[in-house]
XYZ file of C-alpha atoms in Angstrom:
402
model
C 147.586 -242.387 32.203
C 149.202 -245.617 31.055
C 147.800 -249.098 30.894
C 149.408 -252.113 32.435
C 151.346 -252.780 29.187
C 152.762 -249.269 29.272
C 150.678 -247.650 26.498
C 149.087 -244.209 26.837
C 145.355 -244.847 27.415
C 144.185 -241.244 26.677
C 145.987 -241.164 23.309
C 144.516 -244.510 22.384
C 141.005 -243.291 23.262
C 141.402 -240.156 21.144
C 142.624 -242.227 18.222
C 139.629 -244.520 18.542
C 137.286 -241.515 18.676
C 138.757 -240.002 15.499
C 138.402 -243.292 13.601
C 134.813 -243.645 14.784
C 133.943 -240.112 13.613
C 135.519 -240.736 10.207
C 133.552 -243.953 9.788
C 130.334 -242.155 10.732
C 131.050 -239.356 8.263
C 131.626 -241.879 5.475
C 128.372 -243.651 6.304
C 126.455 -240.352 6.342
C 128.006 -239.304 3.036
C 127.068 -242.563 1.369
C 123.516 -242.326 2.739
C 123.054 -238.761 1.476
C 124.352 -239.772 -1.935
C 121.983 -242.715 -2.154
C 119.018 -240.542 -1.130
C 119.904 -237.875 -3.684
C 120.372 -240.465 -6.416
C 117.050 -242.101 -5.567
C 115.125 -238.820 -5.516
C 116.849 -237.627 -8.661
C 116.073 -240.898 -10.347
C 112.407 -240.560 -9.501
C 112.405 -237.031 -10.887
C 114.084 -238.182 -14.095
C 111.612 -241.048 -14.471
C 108.785 -238.537 -14.188
C 110.424 -236.581 -16.994
C 110.741 -239.649 -19.222
C 114.132 -241.216 -18.412
C 117.083 -241.476 -16.039
C 119.655 -239.850 -18.290
C 123.269 -240.905 -18.634
C 123.672 -242.423 -15.158
C 120.314 -244.234 -15.066
C 119.322 -247.589 -16.444
C 116.029 -246.522 -18.055
C 116.419 -244.914 -21.497
C 115.019 -241.490 -22.260
C 111.810 -241.544 -24.316
C 112.381 -240.217 -27.838
C 109.486 -238.826 -29.887
C 109.088 -238.715 -33.638
C 109.097 -235.186 -35.030
C 106.980 -236.534 -37.874
C 104.167 -238.359 -36.021
C 104.580 -237.318 -32.384
C 104.681 -240.962 -31.237
C 107.590 -242.671 -29.491
C 110.416 -244.072 -31.593
C 113.263 -246.392 -30.693
C 116.122 -244.081 -31.592
C 116.608 -240.361 -32.241
C 118.314 -241.094 -35.559
C 114.945 -242.281 -36.898
C 113.897 -238.621 -37.060
C 116.179 -238.446 -40.094
C 114.911 -241.604 -41.781
C 114.184 -241.187 -45.497
C 110.787 -239.721 -46.343
C 108.615 -240.536 -49.376
C 105.751 -238.512 -50.865
C 103.500 -240.796 -52.889
C 100.768 -239.543 -55.218
C 97.688 -241.762 -54.692
C 94.366 -241.543 -56.614
C 90.849 -241.503 -55.175
C 88.477 -242.244 -58.052
C 85.320 -244.112 -57.085
C 84.768 -246.095 -60.304
C 88.231 -246.591 -61.818
C 89.833 -249.102 -59.475
C 91.594 -246.605 -57.205
C 89.871 -247.901 -54.052
C 90.668 -249.426 -51.680
C 94.127 -247.912 -51.523
C 97.041 -249.597 -49.732
C 99.233 -248.102 -47.019
C 97.174 -244.938 -46.632
C 96.547 -245.489 -42.909
C 100.313 -245.662 -42.239
C 101.095 -242.247 -43.750
C 101.985 -239.608 -41.156
C 100.522 -236.758 -43.244
C 98.034 -236.892 -46.126
C 97.144 -233.968 -48.409
C 93.869 -234.125 -50.352
C 92.925 -231.863 -53.254
C 91.185 -231.987 -56.620
C 93.394 -233.426 -59.363
C 90.987 -233.080 -62.286
C 87.257 -233.074 -63.116
C 86.327 -232.864 -59.451
C 88.187 -236.082 -58.508
C 90.486 -235.765 -55.520
C 94.001 -237.161 -55.185
C 96.273 -237.668 -52.196
C 99.880 -236.818 -51.499
C 100.669 -239.354 -48.760
C 103.831 -238.644 -46.781
C 105.692 -241.583 -45.223
C 108.721 -241.735 -42.976
C 109.684 -245.374 -42.650
C 109.796 -245.771 -38.882
C 107.780 -247.919 -36.485
C 106.184 -245.921 -33.660
C 104.565 -246.801 -30.361
C 103.294 -245.388 -27.090
C 103.919 -246.408 -23.474
C 100.804 -247.520 -21.601
C 100.278 -246.784 -17.874
C 101.472 -250.308 -17.002
C 104.734 -249.703 -18.882
C 103.872 -251.890 -21.868
C 104.579 -250.639 -25.381
C 101.672 -250.380 -27.830
C 102.439 -250.097 -31.534
C 100.771 -247.045 -33.087
C 102.022 -246.806 -36.694
C 104.159 -249.259 -38.628
C 105.986 -249.264 -41.923
C 103.499 -250.298 -44.658
C 104.023 -253.413 -46.753
C 102.427 -252.052 -49.947
C 101.759 -248.440 -51.035
C 99.499 -247.337 -53.875
C 98.043 -247.075 -56.391
C 100.467 -244.475 -57.732
C 99.245 -241.741 -60.060
C 100.473 -238.558 -61.674
C 101.883 -235.406 -60.122
C 100.494 -231.852 -60.019
C 102.494 -228.657 -59.232
C 100.576 -227.934 -56.021
C 101.290 -231.412 -54.639
C 104.961 -230.766 -55.375
C 104.753 -227.546 -53.334
C 103.285 -229.475 -50.409
C 105.768 -232.358 -50.780
C 108.974 -230.327 -50.926
C 109.304 -229.275 -47.227
C 109.376 -232.950 -46.217
C 112.701 -233.462 -48.055
C 111.139 -236.555 -49.596
C 111.533 -238.729 -52.639
C 108.531 -237.723 -54.776
C 106.943 -240.939 -56.053
C 104.593 -240.561 -59.042
C 103.468 -242.090 -62.321
C 103.872 -239.240 -64.797
C 102.291 -235.854 -64.234
C 100.780 -232.784 -65.789
C 103.156 -230.916 -68.146
C 103.577 -228.130 -65.572
C 104.431 -230.593 -62.793
C 106.983 -232.478 -64.884
C 108.723 -229.232 -65.846
C 108.711 -228.066 -62.221
C 110.245 -231.235 -60.795
C 112.802 -231.429 -63.611
C 113.939 -227.879 -62.818
C 113.798 -228.296 -59.045
C 116.134 -230.188 -56.740
C 113.561 -232.658 -55.414
C 114.311 -236.363 -55.316
C 112.318 -237.748 -58.212
C 111.019 -241.285 -58.737
C 108.785 -241.273 -61.828
C 107.293 -244.475 -63.251
C 110.075 -247.050 -62.984
C 109.298 -250.760 -62.821
C 112.564 -251.564 -61.130
C 110.955 -249.957 -58.089
C 107.245 -250.381 -58.885
C 104.997 -253.072 -60.334
C 101.621 -253.380 -62.002
C 99.063 -255.259 -59.974
C 97.461 -258.082 -61.989
C 93.874 -257.159 -61.204
C 91.542 -256.159 -64.063
C 89.324 -254.226 -61.635
C 92.201 -251.816 -60.990
C 92.040 -250.548 -64.581
C 94.713 -247.823 -64.932
C 95.106 -247.495 -61.153
C 97.307 -250.566 -60.894
C 100.850 -249.324 -60.150
C 102.161 -250.076 -56.640
C 105.401 -249.971 -54.693
C 106.804 -251.101 -51.346
C 109.189 -249.593 -48.784
C 111.793 -252.178 -49.757
C 111.749 -250.952 -53.363
C 111.659 -247.275 -52.327
C 114.687 -247.741 -50.087
C 116.499 -249.562 -52.894
C 115.917 -246.556 -55.162
C 117.201 -244.169 -52.484
C 120.215 -246.372 -51.828
C 121.130 -246.329 -55.500
C 120.912 -242.530 -55.572
C 122.784 -242.024 -52.292
C 119.721 -240.696 -50.463
C 120.340 -242.130 -47.002
C 118.555 -239.600 -44.789
C 115.945 -236.846 -44.884
C 115.536 -233.634 -42.920
C 111.780 -233.036 -43.052
C 110.176 -229.824 -41.874
C 107.380 -231.183 -39.743
C 104.296 -229.830 -37.995
C 104.495 -229.012 -34.260
C 103.156 -231.817 -32.066
C 101.645 -231.909 -28.597
C 103.696 -233.722 -25.987
C 101.919 -236.547 -24.119
C 101.591 -234.234 -21.114
C 100.036 -231.451 -23.212
C 97.713 -233.916 -24.893
C 96.669 -235.309 -21.520
C 95.916 -231.819 -20.229
C 93.732 -231.050 -23.255
C 91.862 -234.331 -23.031
C 91.331 -233.807 -19.312
C 89.498 -230.584 -20.122
C 87.208 -232.434 -22.530
C 84.808 -234.068 -20.119
C 81.972 -235.077 -22.430
C 81.738 -238.066 -24.726
C 79.725 -238.873 -27.810
C 76.526 -239.228 -25.777
C 76.833 -235.927 -23.911
C 74.684 -232.900 -24.590
C 76.599 -230.155 -22.789
C 79.352 -228.029 -24.281
C 82.917 -229.063 -23.517
C 85.359 -226.209 -23.094
C 89.015 -226.225 -24.074
C 91.637 -223.477 -24.157
C 90.087 -222.519 -27.518
C 86.584 -222.251 -26.002
C 85.200 -224.577 -28.665
C 82.282 -226.973 -28.371
C 82.432 -230.728 -28.607
C 82.277 -231.809 -32.274
C 80.958 -235.220 -33.233
C 80.955 -235.027 -37.051
C 82.814 -232.982 -39.668
C 81.408 -232.659 -43.203
C 83.513 -231.626 -46.197
C 82.496 -231.132 -49.811
C 85.584 -230.496 -51.914
C 83.714 -230.996 -55.170
C 82.058 -234.240 -56.184
C 83.132 -235.963 -52.980
C 81.194 -235.347 -49.799
C 83.192 -236.813 -46.936
C 82.125 -237.299 -43.320
C 84.530 -237.630 -40.397
C 82.991 -239.131 -37.265
C 84.888 -238.557 -34.034
C 85.638 -241.722 -32.065
C 86.285 -240.956 -28.406
C 87.888 -244.323 -27.632
C 90.703 -243.904 -30.175
C 90.667 -240.081 -30.339
C 90.500 -240.327 -34.147
C 88.135 -239.311 -36.956
C 86.674 -242.182 -38.973
C 86.447 -241.163 -42.611
C 83.450 -242.129 -44.783
C 82.040 -241.173 -48.164
C 78.438 -239.989 -48.208
C 77.933 -242.224 -51.230
C 80.036 -245.341 -50.813
C 80.462 -246.047 -47.103
C 83.670 -246.179 -45.089
C 86.915 -245.085 -46.727
C 89.016 -248.254 -46.607
C 92.698 -248.974 -47.132
C 94.680 -252.214 -47.063
C 97.225 -252.657 -44.281
C 99.602 -255.254 -45.669
C 102.496 -257.215 -44.101
C 106.020 -255.958 -44.667
C 107.695 -256.738 -47.986
C 104.656 -258.443 -49.489
C 103.523 -257.829 -53.048
C 100.473 -260.072 -52.747
C 97.167 -258.456 -51.772
C 95.854 -261.895 -50.816
C 98.078 -261.660 -47.722
C 96.644 -258.301 -46.654
C 93.348 -259.428 -45.162
C 90.363 -257.106 -45.004
C 90.969 -253.382 -45.518
C 90.556 -251.074 -42.514
C 88.865 -247.685 -42.215
C 90.965 -244.566 -42.648
C 90.890 -242.639 -39.361
C 93.242 -239.654 -38.988
C 94.036 -238.241 -35.553
C 93.630 -234.649 -36.731
C 92.017 -232.875 -39.679
C 93.284 -229.580 -41.076
C 91.122 -227.884 -43.677
C 92.594 -225.073 -45.777
C 90.467 -222.680 -47.793
C 92.348 -222.234 -51.085
C 91.915 -220.284 -54.292
C 91.453 -222.724 -57.137
C 90.634 -222.607 -60.844
C 90.833 -224.783 -63.960
C 93.923 -224.302 -66.115
C 93.854 -223.272 -69.772
C 93.360 -226.890 -70.864
C 90.008 -226.847 -69.017
C 91.030 -230.120 -67.376
C 93.843 -229.797 -64.851
C 93.476 -227.744 -61.671
C 95.532 -224.836 -60.420
C 95.696 -224.199 -56.660
C 97.396 -221.170 -55.176
C 99.703 -222.764 -52.617
C 102.037 -219.862 -51.734
C 99.292 -217.937 -50.042
C 97.317 -217.656 -46.830
C 93.700 -218.205 -45.910
C 91.167 -219.508 -43.426
C 91.788 -222.849 -41.745
C 89.761 -225.184 -39.548
C 91.501 -227.710 -37.311
C 89.691 -230.664 -35.749
C 91.323 -232.699 -33.005
C 90.412 -234.027 -29.549
C 86.740 -233.666 -30.494
C 87.150 -229.907 -30.853
C 87.046 -227.362 -33.675
C 89.669 -224.624 -33.885
C 89.110 -221.761 -36.317
C 92.249 -220.055 -37.529
C 94.453 -219.505 -40.565
C 97.104 -221.115 -42.753
C 100.134 -219.571 -44.429
C 102.855 -220.838 -46.782
C 105.500 -218.370 -47.921
C 107.723 -220.438 -50.252
C 107.969 -223.889 -51.757
C 110.600 -224.911 -49.197
C 108.647 -223.588 -46.195
C 106.188 -225.735 -44.296
C 102.590 -224.569 -43.894
C 101.888 -222.725 -40.652
C 98.515 -223.314 -39.026
C 97.568 -220.725 -36.393
C 94.567 -220.129 -34.175
C 92.755 -216.795 -34.101
C 95.210 -215.197 -31.673
C 98.127 -216.049 -33.978
C 99.567 -218.933 -31.967
C 100.849 -221.811 -34.092
C 98.736 -224.902 -33.535
C 100.282 -228.077 -32.165
C 98.790 -231.271 -33.529
C 98.035 -234.425 -31.578
C 100.260 -237.466 -32.242
C 99.147 -239.544 -35.219
C 98.059 -238.968 -38.792
C 97.226 -235.421 -39.951
C 94.760 -235.229 -42.853
C 95.023 -231.900 -44.714
C 92.201 -231.088 -47.126
C 92.446 -228.186 -49.578
C 88.884 -226.922 -49.942
C 88.343 -224.511 -52.883
C 86.325 -221.327 -52.588
C 83.288 -223.169 -53.971
C 83.642 -226.093 -51.534
C 81.921 -226.468 -48.179
C 82.861 -227.431 -44.646
C 80.597 -227.771 -41.624
C 80.462 -229.596 -38.307
C 78.047 -230.519 -35.533
């Protein structure tokens, strides 16, 4: 059939039909693609990011603290292991920067007095709140110290973190060990440390700052670290554990977790002369540390790059997120003064986190290897995000909880 102008009407109709079908197919294809992208985007958001094609960055977690960090390269930021004293009458307290350390080891240094090896990785960390806002969790400290001498067992604990070991002298055995080892070594050096002009500090008056520590590393060519860290719970795993802990600090019933442990309000440790209490705070999911004689354990939290304690304000209470207690074999060395702790060993361990107690074991097989903490069925324990406080309790020390 032809139209009045002589064209073939049936051919024209078929051509129009084909064009219409093609247009419909294109529209359907675009719609399916949009739906798939939208659903995929929602799935990626649930997993923590949209990936390469999305506009919301993937959440990156610190291997060191378990908190969020801005960039994955921060997992290889330089680490520093600072030896910090804990005497009660010699000007060691309050310390500075102790609350910003990701890991703290505590053990007897001499005559029953404990000392800390505080491990820092200079990275700011945060967490994402339900409303999408970022909350800062741990920041780079402004001042760190006081700095005291090194012991061989602290060196064994420091080494897996691939850190610059920061100390003010050391026992003869420790100085020989670090001189013969391949650790990064910053002994007393007032290009990178200073003495605080405070007569109350007595001999505990040497301090440093991240700016000075980074300057030392820069001069030595130490630009990164590859620390062997402790396993951490993901936010989802942490949420699942907390969801199974239904009681609070006023409850009387037992609270069950995958470890079938009861709700623990207070942990008591007696390493030697120092009896320390840790009180669980449900609101912050941390353990507030106090001395039985002397009140709350306090540490200054100073602004970045300051060397003036007057700018630091009031000290805050030390409150780790998790406590790991290792039973260790310990004795006095031949000088009847310095301690010897058997670090390349294994023994009983007690882990406290999320208001729960986990009984298990610890094991360290070489100086380079990180300590493994396991529960009673042999599974390696994952720690909550935040500061881990590791106390080496000798065979004559005590630990209890209620």
